[in-house]
Amino acid sequence: MNSSYEIGKKRFQETDEAGIQGVINGLSDVSPHISRYIIEIFGQLFSNPVLSYHQREMIVISALISLGDTPSQLKWHMNFGLKVGLTPNEIIEIATHCIPFCGFPRALNAVGVAKQLFAEQNIEVNIEDELLQIIEERRKRGLAKLQEIDGKHGEAVADSLADIAPLLAEQIIDFTFGEIYSRSGLNPKQRQLVTLGALTAQGGCEPQLHVHINAALRVGLTKEEAVEAILQCSPYTGFPKVLNAIKVAKEIFFSH
């Protein structure tokens, strides 16, 4: 076996030996080569120290939520996330953060998967509606957060909608930034990793990726971390979506 396979197998054994053995056993009689591919890719991606396991699982969970049709894999990765240090609250916050990027139905389905996993493991989660008492400040908060995260790129998006869909511009400011981005469950760097995972998985979101890759750099992620976040999606979204996202990143990096 090659080194990526050996590294991947070792990492799986360290974090979820029973889980990966179940995958291997399930594929052994029909397609053992696919289990080898899974372990090799895992070994390649998770051995790169640019991102931690914790960060990588945030990205994978957001990508799977965005895809919307992978409940078994989403549950496996939520469980794996718990094993590598994600908290139950962070998992719910990732689903919450995905709402503006992939919609309520997919986020609600993800919360349902999380609830099932937590019930099986007797995990209690108590998350407050922390902004409920200050809803009237949402616009002011949203404008400030938009400037902090997206700067001129976010303002340009909102301005471009003023003459055709002003309500959408309001929702982006009030809901996406005044509510979602203003919650305390994830820090700005984590939110941008989650956003990159969700947008890459969606596909066809190159203009939005352009805004959010810039935002990732703005909040302190390095170019290497942004690229690695996109690459982390490849086993789950396929190469075409990742290639399109990398093309956007390349355009940004070489234009600076």
PDB file of C-alpha atoms in Angstrom:
ATOM      1  CA  MET A   1       0.000   0.000   0.000  1.00  0.00           C
ATOM      2  CA  ASN A   2       1.152   3.576  -0.617  1.00  0.00           C
ATOM      3  CA  SER A   3       2.014   6.100   2.084  1.00  0.00           C
ATOM      4  CA  SER A   4      -1.290   8.024   1.776  1.00  0.00           C
ATOM      5  CA  TYR A   5      -3.211   4.825   2.479  1.00  0.00           C
ATOM      6  CA  GLU A   6      -1.074   3.999   5.509  1.00  0.00           C
ATOM      7  CA  ILE A   7      -1.377   7.540   6.856  1.00  0.00           C
ATOM      8  CA  GLY A   8      -5.124   7.556   6.256  1.00  0.00           C
ATOM      9  CA  LYS A   9      -5.628   4.212   7.961  1.00  0.00           C
ATOM     10  CA  LYS A  10      -3.577   5.341  10.953  1.00  0.00           C
ATOM     11  CA  ARG A  11      -5.537   8.583  11.267  1.00  0.00           C
ATOM     12  CA  PHE A  12      -8.849   6.735  11.041  1.00  0.00           C
ATOM     13  CA  GLN A  13      -7.714   4.298  13.721  1.00  0.00           C
ATOM     14  CA  GLU A  14      -6.771   7.194  15.976  1.00  0.00           C
ATOM     15  CA  THR A  15     -10.117   8.929  15.625  1.00  0.00           C
ATOM     16  CA  ASP A  16     -12.848   6.520  14.481  1.00  0.00           C
ATOM     17  CA  GLU A  17     -11.595   2.992  13.966  1.00  0.00           C
ATOM     18  CA  ALA A  18     -15.032   1.402  14.300  1.00  0.00           C
ATOM     19  CA  GLY A  19     -16.569   3.854  11.861  1.00  0.00           C
ATOM     20  CA  ILE A  20     -14.068   3.333   9.069  1.00  0.00           C
ATOM     21  CA  GLN A  21     -14.001  -0.425   9.619  1.00  0.00           C
ATOM     22  CA  GLY A  22     -17.740  -0.414   9.050  1.00  0.00           C
ATOM     23  CA  VAL A  23     -17.215   1.398   5.749  1.00  0.00           C
ATOM     24  CA  ILE A  24     -14.496  -1.063   4.688  1.00  0.00           C
ATOM     25  CA  ASN A  25     -16.611  -4.076   5.639  1.00  0.00           C
ATOM     26  CA  GLY A  26     -19.629  -2.690   3.816  1.00  0.00           C
ATOM     27  CA  LEU A  27     -17.672  -2.299   0.584  1.00  0.00           C
ATOM     28  CA  SER A  28     -15.413  -5.351   0.766  1.00  0.00           C
ATOM     29  CA  ASP A  29     -17.626  -7.762  -1.190  1.00  0.00           C
ATOM     30  CA  VAL A  30     -18.623  -5.407  -4.010  1.00  0.00           C
ATOM     31  CA  SER A  31     -16.145  -2.534  -4.363  1.00  0.00           C
ATOM     32  CA  PRO A  32     -13.098  -2.831  -2.087  1.00  0.00           C
ATOM     33  CA  HIS A  33     -11.229  -0.365  -4.286  1.00  0.00           C
ATOM     34  CA  ILE A  34     -13.604   2.417  -3.188  1.00  0.00           C
ATOM     35  CA  SER A  35     -12.715   1.897   0.480  1.00  0.00           C
ATOM     36  CA  ARG A  36      -9.051   2.181  -0.516  1.00  0.00           C
ATOM     37  CA  TYR A  37      -9.769   5.434  -2.350  1.00  0.00           C
ATOM     38  CA  ILE A  38     -11.547   6.823   0.723  1.00  0.00           C
ATOM     39  CA  ILE A  39      -8.646   5.979   3.025  1.00  0.00           C
ATOM     40  CA  GLU A  40      -6.032   7.330   0.589  1.00  0.00           C
ATOM     41  CA  ILE A  41      -7.831  10.643   0.091  1.00  0.00           C
ATOM     42  CA  PHE A  42      -8.325  10.936   3.839  1.00  0.00           C
ATOM     43  CA  GLY A  43      -4.611  10.346   4.315  1.00  0.00           C
ATOM     44  CA  GLN A  44      -3.739  13.035   1.775  1.00  0.00           C
ATOM     45  CA  LEU A  45      -6.080  15.722   3.048  1.00  0.00           C
ATOM     46  CA  PHE A  46      -5.935  15.220   6.792  1.00  0.00           C
ATOM     47  CA  SER A  47      -2.147  15.003   6.895  1.00  0.00           C
ATOM     48  CA  ASN A  48      -1.667  18.572   5.671  1.00  0.00           C
ATOM     49  CA  PRO A  49      -1.080  20.753   8.762  1.00  0.00           C
ATOM     50  CA  VAL A  50      -2.400  23.920   7.067  1.00  0.00           C
ATOM     51  CA  LEU A  51      -5.797  23.179   8.656  1.00  0.00           C
ATOM     52  CA  SER A  52      -6.600  21.257  11.817  1.00  0.00           C
ATOM     53  CA  TYR A  53      -8.976  18.282  12.005  1.00  0.00           C
ATOM     54  CA  HIS A  54     -11.390  20.588  13.814  1.00  0.00           C
ATOM     55  CA  GLN A  55     -11.355  23.086  10.923  1.00  0.00           C
ATOM     56  CA  ARG A  56     -11.545  20.381   8.273  1.00  0.00           C
ATOM     57  CA  GLU A  57     -14.640  18.812   9.786  1.00  0.00           C
ATOM     58  CA  MET A  58     -16.332  22.214   9.950  1.00  0.00           C
ATOM     59  CA  ILE A  59     -15.759  22.530   6.207  1.00  0.00           C
ATOM     60  CA  VAL A  60     -16.918  18.988   5.431  1.00  0.00           C
ATOM     61  CA  ILE A  61     -20.091  19.367   7.505  1.00  0.00           C
ATOM     62  CA  SER A  62     -20.951  22.642   5.785  1.00  0.00           C
ATOM     63  CA  ALA A  63     -20.306  21.106   2.349  1.00  0.00           C
ATOM     64  CA  LEU A  64     -22.525  18.118   3.104  1.00  0.00           C
ATOM     65  CA  ILE A  65     -25.277  20.383   4.437  1.00  0.00           C
ATOM     66  CA  SER A  66     -25.056  22.412   1.255  1.00  0.00           C
ATOM     67  CA  LEU A  67     -25.273  19.303  -0.935  1.00  0.00           C
ATOM     68  CA  GLY A  68     -28.455  18.408   0.916  1.00  0.00           C
ATOM     69  CA  ASP A  69     -28.816  14.739   0.000  1.00  0.00           C
ATOM     70  CA  THR A  70     -26.210  12.962   2.138  1.00  0.00           C
ATOM     71  CA  PRO A  71     -27.764  12.386   5.595  1.00  0.00           C
ATOM     72  CA  SER A  72     -25.759   9.229   6.351  1.00  0.00           C
ATOM     73  CA  GLN A  73     -22.454  10.877   5.487  1.00  0.00           C
ATOM     74  CA  LEU A  74     -23.471  14.038   7.326  1.00  0.00           C
ATOM     75  CA  LYS A  75     -24.217  12.063  10.478  1.00  0.00           C
ATOM     76  CA  TRP A  76     -20.891  10.220  10.187  1.00  0.00           C
ATOM     77  CA  HIS A  77     -18.988  13.483   9.873  1.00  0.00           C
ATOM     78  CA  MET A  78     -20.894  15.153  12.697  1.00  0.00           C
ATOM     79  CA  ASN A  79     -19.889  12.205  14.872  1.00  0.00           C
ATOM     80  CA  PHE A  80     -16.312  12.386  13.584  1.00  0.00           C
ATOM     81  CA  GLY A  81     -16.366  16.103  14.310  1.00  0.00           C
ATOM     82  CA  LEU A  82     -17.275  15.405  17.927  1.00  0.00           C
ATOM     83  CA  LYS A  83     -14.341  12.992  18.130  1.00  0.00           C
ATOM     84  CA  VAL A  84     -11.851  15.608  16.905  1.00  0.00           C
ATOM     85  CA  GLY A  85     -13.051  18.416  19.149  1.00  0.00           C
ATOM     86  CA  LEU A  86     -16.151  20.026  17.649  1.00  0.00           C
ATOM     87  CA  THR A  87     -18.760  20.835  20.273  1.00  0.00           C
ATOM     88  CA  PRO A  88     -22.456  20.046  19.767  1.00  0.00           C
ATOM     89  CA  ASN A  89     -23.144  23.784  19.841  1.00  0.00           C
ATOM     90  CA  GLU A  90     -20.618  24.361  17.046  1.00  0.00           C
ATOM     91  CA  ILE A  91     -22.309  21.714  14.907  1.00  0.00           C
ATOM     92  CA  ILE A  92     -25.687  23.424  15.311  1.00  0.00           C
ATOM     93  CA  GLU A  93     -24.054  26.784  14.622  1.00  0.00           C
ATOM     94  CA  ILE A  94     -22.564  25.462  11.372  1.00  0.00           C
ATOM     95  CA  ALA A  95     -26.055  24.432  10.259  1.00  0.00           C
ATOM     96  CA  THR A  96     -27.372  27.850  11.268  1.00  0.00           C
ATOM     97  CA  HIS A  97     -24.623  29.624   9.363  1.00  0.00           C
ATOM     98  CA  CYS A  98     -25.461  27.681   6.200  1.00  0.00           C
ATOM     99  CA  ILE A  99     -29.024  29.078   6.019  1.00  0.00           C
ATOM    100  CA  PRO A 100     -28.173  32.145   3.882  1.00  0.00           C
ATOM    101  CA  PHE A 101     -26.076  30.032   1.527  1.00  0.00           C
ATOM    102  CA  CYS A 102     -28.161  26.883   1.018  1.00  0.00           C
ATOM    103  CA  GLY A 103     -31.590  27.715   2.476  1.00  0.00           C
ATOM    104  CA  PHE A 104     -33.728  26.707   5.420  1.00  0.00           C
ATOM    105  CA  PRO A 105     -34.762  23.198   4.233  1.00  0.00           C
ATOM    106  CA  ARG A 106     -31.199  21.878   4.030  1.00  0.00           C
ATOM    107  CA  ALA A 107     -30.234  23.555   7.301  1.00  0.00           C
ATOM    108  CA  LEU A 108     -33.329  22.130   9.015  1.00  0.00           C
ATOM    109  CA  ASN A 109     -32.556  18.654   7.673  1.00  0.00           C
ATOM    110  CA  ALA A 110     -29.023  18.983   9.065  1.00  0.00           C
ATOM    111  CA  VAL A 111     -30.367  20.000  12.476  1.00  0.00           C
ATOM    112  CA  GLY A 112     -32.595  16.917  12.352  1.00  0.00           C
ATOM    113  CA  VAL A 113     -29.558  14.708  11.674  1.00  0.00           C
ATOM    114  CA  ALA A 114     -27.693  16.367  14.548  1.00  0.00           C
ATOM    115  CA  LYS A 115     -30.633  15.899  16.925  1.00  0.00           C
ATOM    116  CA  GLN A 116     -30.749  12.190  16.088  1.00  0.00           C
ATOM    117  CA  LEU A 117     -27.002  11.832  16.699  1.00  0.00           C
ATOM    118  CA  PHE A 118     -27.166  13.753  19.981  1.00  0.00           C
ATOM    119  CA  ALA A 119     -30.119  11.681  21.187  1.00  0.00           C
ATOM    120  CA  GLU A 120     -28.232   8.452  20.469  1.00  0.00           C
ATOM    121  CA  GLN A 121     -25.270   9.708  22.503  1.00  0.00           C
ATOM    122  CA  ASN A 122     -27.326  11.346  25.279  1.00  0.00           C
ATOM    123  CA  ILE A 123     -25.878  14.757  24.445  1.00  0.00           C
ATOM    124  CA  GLU A 124     -27.821  17.757  25.678  1.00  0.00           C
ATOM    125  CA  VAL A 125     -27.640  20.982  23.703  1.00  0.00           C
ATOM    126  CA  ASN A 126     -28.931  24.300  25.015  1.00  0.00           C
ATOM    127  CA  ILE A 127     -28.559  27.223  22.625  1.00  0.00           C
ATOM    128  CA  GLU A 128     -30.154  30.561  23.423  1.00  0.00           C
ATOM    129  CA  ASP A 129     -31.641  32.970  20.920  1.00  0.00           C
ATOM    130  CA  GLU A 130     -28.970  35.452  21.956  1.00  0.00           C
ATOM    131  CA  LEU A 131     -30.088  38.313  19.690  1.00  0.00           C
ATOM    132  CA  LEU A 132     -33.813  38.099  20.439  1.00  0.00           C
ATOM    133  CA  GLN A 133     -33.837  41.071  22.813  1.00  0.00           C
ATOM    134  CA  ILE A 134     -31.974  43.379  20.444  1.00  0.00           C
ATOM    135  CA  ILE A 135     -33.757  42.746  17.141  1.00  0.00           C
ATOM    136  CA  GLU A 136     -34.290  46.487  16.685  1.00  0.00           C
ATOM    137  CA  GLU A 137     -30.503  46.908  16.369  1.00  0.00           C
ATOM    138  CA  ARG A 138     -30.252  44.395  13.526  1.00  0.00           C
ATOM    139  CA  ARG A 139     -29.770  46.917  10.704  1.00  0.00           C
ATOM    140  CA  LYS A 140     -27.031  48.842  12.511  1.00  0.00           C
ATOM    141  CA  ARG A 141     -25.365  45.608  13.560  1.00  0.00           C
ATOM    142  CA  GLY A 142     -25.660  44.187  10.044  1.00  0.00           C
ATOM    143  CA  LEU A 143     -24.077  47.200   8.372  1.00  0.00           C
ATOM    144  CA  ALA A 144     -21.168  47.124  10.818  1.00  0.00           C
ATOM    145  CA  LYS A 145     -20.654  43.371  10.389  1.00  0.00           C
ATOM    146  CA  LEU A 146     -20.896  43.638   6.585  1.00  0.00           C
ATOM    147  CA  GLN A 147     -18.121  46.238   6.629  1.00  0.00           C
ATOM    148  CA  GLU A 148     -16.028  44.101   8.995  1.00  0.00           C
ATOM    149  CA  ILE A 149     -16.359  40.885   6.991  1.00  0.00           C
ATOM    150  CA  ASP A 150     -16.780  41.891   3.338  1.00  0.00           C
ATOM    151  CA  GLY A 151     -15.789  45.545   3.186  1.00  0.00           C
ATOM    152  CA  LYS A 152     -16.276  47.169  -0.210  1.00  0.00           C
ATOM    153  CA  HIS A 153     -17.174  43.841  -1.856  1.00  0.00           C
ATOM    154  CA  GLY A 154     -20.201  43.336   0.386  1.00  0.00           C
ATOM    155  CA  GLU A 155     -21.296  46.940  -0.008  1.00  0.00           C
ATOM    156  CA  ALA A 156     -21.076  46.576  -3.790  1.00  0.00           C
ATOM    157  CA  VAL A 157     -23.354  43.532  -3.720  1.00  0.00           C
ATOM    158  CA  ALA A 158     -25.955  45.357  -1.613  1.00  0.00           C
ATOM    159  CA  ASP A 159     -25.742  48.486  -3.770  1.00  0.00           C
ATOM    160  CA  SER A 160     -26.193  46.466  -6.972  1.00  0.00           C
ATOM    161  CA  LEU A 161     -29.578  45.261  -5.733  1.00  0.00           C
ATOM    162  CA  ALA A 162     -30.997  48.653  -4.764  1.00  0.00           C
ATOM    163  CA  ASP A 163     -32.777  49.339  -8.049  1.00  0.00           C
ATOM    164  CA  ILE A 164     -34.186  45.855  -8.693  1.00  0.00           C
ATOM    165  CA  ALA A 165     -34.481  43.906  -5.424  1.00  0.00           C
ATOM    166  CA  PRO A 166     -34.082  46.252  -2.447  1.00  0.00           C
ATOM    167  CA  LEU A 167     -35.745  43.718  -0.128  1.00  0.00           C
ATOM    168  CA  LEU A 168     -33.018  41.193  -0.945  1.00  0.00           C
ATOM    169  CA  ALA A 169     -30.382  43.803  -0.093  1.00  0.00           C
ATOM    170  CA  GLU A 170     -32.148  44.396   3.230  1.00  0.00           C
ATOM    171  CA  GLN A 171     -32.256  40.664   3.950  1.00  0.00           C
ATOM    172  CA  ILE A 172     -28.550  40.291   3.224  1.00  0.00           C
ATOM    173  CA  ILE A 173     -27.738  43.124   5.623  1.00  0.00           C
ATOM    174  CA  ASP A 174     -30.329  42.452   8.329  1.00  0.00           C
ATOM    175  CA  PHE A 175     -30.473  38.657   8.331  1.00  0.00           C
ATOM    176  CA  THR A 176     -27.162  37.384   6.983  1.00  0.00           C
ATOM    177  CA  PHE A 177     -24.966  39.928   8.753  1.00  0.00           C
ATOM    178  CA  GLY A 178     -27.217  41.369  11.449  1.00  0.00           C
ATOM    179  CA  GLU A 179     -28.295  37.931  12.651  1.00  0.00           C
ATOM    180  CA  ILE A 180     -26.210  35.013  11.390  1.00  0.00           C
ATOM    181  CA  TYR A 181     -22.754  36.589  11.277  1.00  0.00           C
ATOM    182  CA  SER A 182     -23.413  38.411  14.563  1.00  0.00           C
ATOM    183  CA  ARG A 183     -23.964  35.242  16.569  1.00  0.00           C
ATOM    184  CA  SER A 184     -21.183  34.240  18.959  1.00  0.00           C
ATOM    185  CA  GLY A 185     -21.131  30.492  18.223  1.00  0.00           C
ATOM    186  CA  LEU A 186     -18.317  30.706  15.659  1.00  0.00           C
ATOM    187  CA  ASN A 187     -15.529  33.228  15.218  1.00  0.00           C
ATOM    188  CA  PRO A 188     -15.064  35.109  11.898  1.00  0.00           C
ATOM    189  CA  LYS A 189     -12.365  32.764  10.591  1.00  0.00           C
ATOM    190  CA  GLN A 190     -14.501  29.710  11.328  1.00  0.00           C
ATOM    191  CA  ARG A 191     -17.499  31.311   9.643  1.00  0.00           C
ATOM    192  CA  GLN A 192     -15.529  31.959   6.478  1.00  0.00           C
ATOM    193  CA  LEU A 193     -14.255  28.370   6.383  1.00  0.00           C
ATOM    194  CA  VAL A 194     -17.857  27.189   6.705  1.00  0.00           C
ATOM    195  CA  THR A 195     -18.951  29.627   4.002  1.00  0.00           C
ATOM    196  CA  LEU A 196     -16.253  28.462   1.578  1.00  0.00           C
ATOM    197  CA  GLY A 197     -17.334  24.855   2.137  1.00  0.00           C
ATOM    198  CA  ALA A 198     -21.003  25.663   1.557  1.00  0.00           C
ATOM    199  CA  LEU A 199     -20.434  27.757  -1.582  1.00  0.00           C
ATOM    200  CA  THR A 200     -17.975  25.312  -3.135  1.00  0.00           C
ATOM    201  CA  ALA A 201     -20.446  22.480  -2.596  1.00  0.00           C
ATOM    202  CA  GLN A 202     -23.305  24.475  -4.117  1.00  0.00           C
ATOM    203  CA  GLY A 203     -21.523  24.997  -7.414  1.00  0.00           C
ATOM    204  CA  GLY A 204     -22.340  27.874  -9.707  1.00  0.00           C
ATOM    205  CA  CYS A 205     -21.575  30.382  -6.943  1.00  0.00           C
ATOM    206  CA  GLU A 206     -18.382  31.814  -8.394  1.00  0.00           C
ATOM    207  CA  PRO A 207     -19.379  35.505  -7.890  1.00  0.00           C
ATOM    208  CA  GLN A 208     -20.235  34.772  -4.256  1.00  0.00           C
ATOM    209  CA  LEU A 209     -17.022  32.800  -3.821  1.00  0.00           C
ATOM    210  CA  HIS A 210     -15.131  35.834  -5.111  1.00  0.00           C
ATOM    211  CA  VAL A 211     -16.683  37.956  -2.339  1.00  0.00           C
ATOM    212  CA  HIS A 212     -16.135  35.364   0.373  1.00  0.00           C
ATOM    213  CA  ILE A 213     -12.578  34.378  -0.530  1.00  0.00           C
ATOM    214  CA  ASN A 214     -11.757  38.067  -0.213  1.00  0.00           C
ATOM    215  CA  ALA A 215     -13.642  38.079   3.085  1.00  0.00           C
ATOM    216  CA  ALA A 216     -11.643  35.068   4.266  1.00  0.00           C
ATOM    217  CA  LEU A 217      -8.413  36.993   3.686  1.00  0.00           C
ATOM    218  CA  ARG A 218      -9.929  40.070   5.308  1.00  0.00           C
ATOM    219  CA  VAL A 219     -10.696  38.258   8.588  1.00  0.00           C
ATOM    220  CA  GLY A 220      -7.233  36.717   8.790  1.00  0.00           C
ATOM    221  CA  LEU A 221      -7.219  33.430   6.908  1.00  0.00           C
ATOM    222  CA  THR A 222      -4.126  32.945   4.774  1.00  0.00           C
ATOM    223  CA  LYS A 223      -4.213  32.188   1.056  1.00  0.00           C
ATOM    224  CA  GLU A 224      -2.997  28.677   1.869  1.00  0.00           C
ATOM    225  CA  GLU A 225      -5.840  28.155   4.353  1.00  0.00           C
ATOM    226  CA  ALA A 226      -8.449  29.400   1.885  1.00  0.00           C
ATOM    227  CA  VAL A 227      -7.144  27.085  -0.842  1.00  0.00           C
ATOM    228  CA  GLU A 228      -6.976  24.156   1.564  1.00  0.00           C
ATOM    229  CA  ALA A 229     -10.584  24.776   2.626  1.00  0.00           C
ATOM    230  CA  ILE A 230     -11.657  24.470  -1.007  1.00  0.00           C
ATOM    231  CA  LEU A 231      -9.527  21.361  -1.586  1.00  0.00           C
ATOM    232  CA  GLN A 232     -11.075  19.739   1.480  1.00  0.00           C
ATOM    233  CA  CYS A 233     -14.388  19.657  -0.410  1.00  0.00           C
ATOM    234  CA  SER A 234     -13.152  17.573  -3.358  1.00  0.00           C
ATOM    235  CA  PRO A 235     -14.067  14.077  -2.054  1.00  0.00           C
ATOM    236  CA  TYR A 236     -17.581  15.263  -1.229  1.00  0.00           C
ATOM    237  CA  THR A 237     -18.432  17.621  -4.116  1.00  0.00           C
ATOM    238  CA  GLY A 238     -16.321  16.197  -6.934  1.00  0.00           C
ATOM    239  CA  PHE A 239     -13.498  17.863  -8.846  1.00  0.00           C
ATOM    240  CA  PRO A 240     -15.465  20.199 -11.175  1.00  0.00           C
ATOM    241  CA  LYS A 241     -16.900  22.350  -8.371  1.00  0.00           C
ATOM    242  CA  VAL A 242     -13.517  22.488  -6.646  1.00  0.00           C
ATOM    243  CA  LEU A 243     -11.747  23.396  -9.885  1.00  0.00           C
ATOM    244  CA  ASN A 244     -14.196  26.263 -10.427  1.00  0.00           C
ATOM    245  CA  ALA A 245     -13.632  27.509  -6.869  1.00  0.00           C
ATOM    246  CA  ILE A 246      -9.846  27.263  -7.223  1.00  0.00           C
ATOM    247  CA  LYS A 247     -10.065  29.283 -10.446  1.00  0.00           C
ATOM    248  CA  VAL A 248     -11.786  32.073  -8.494  1.00  0.00           C
ATOM    249  CA  ALA A 249      -9.109  31.948  -5.794  1.00  0.00           C
ATOM    250  CA  LYS A 250      -6.356  32.097  -8.422  1.00  0.00           C
ATOM    251  CA  GLU A 251      -7.938  35.165 -10.026  1.00  0.00           C
ATOM    252  CA  ILE A 252      -8.068  36.917  -6.645  1.00  0.00           C
ATOM    253  CA  PHE A 253      -4.555  36.029  -5.564  1.00  0.00           C
ATOM    254  CA  PHE A 254      -2.917  37.045  -8.824  1.00  0.00           C
ATOM    255  CA  SER A 255      -4.845  40.288  -9.051  1.00  0.00           C
ATOM    256  CA  HIS A 256      -3.469  41.552  -5.722  1.00  0.00           C
TER     257      HIS A 256
END
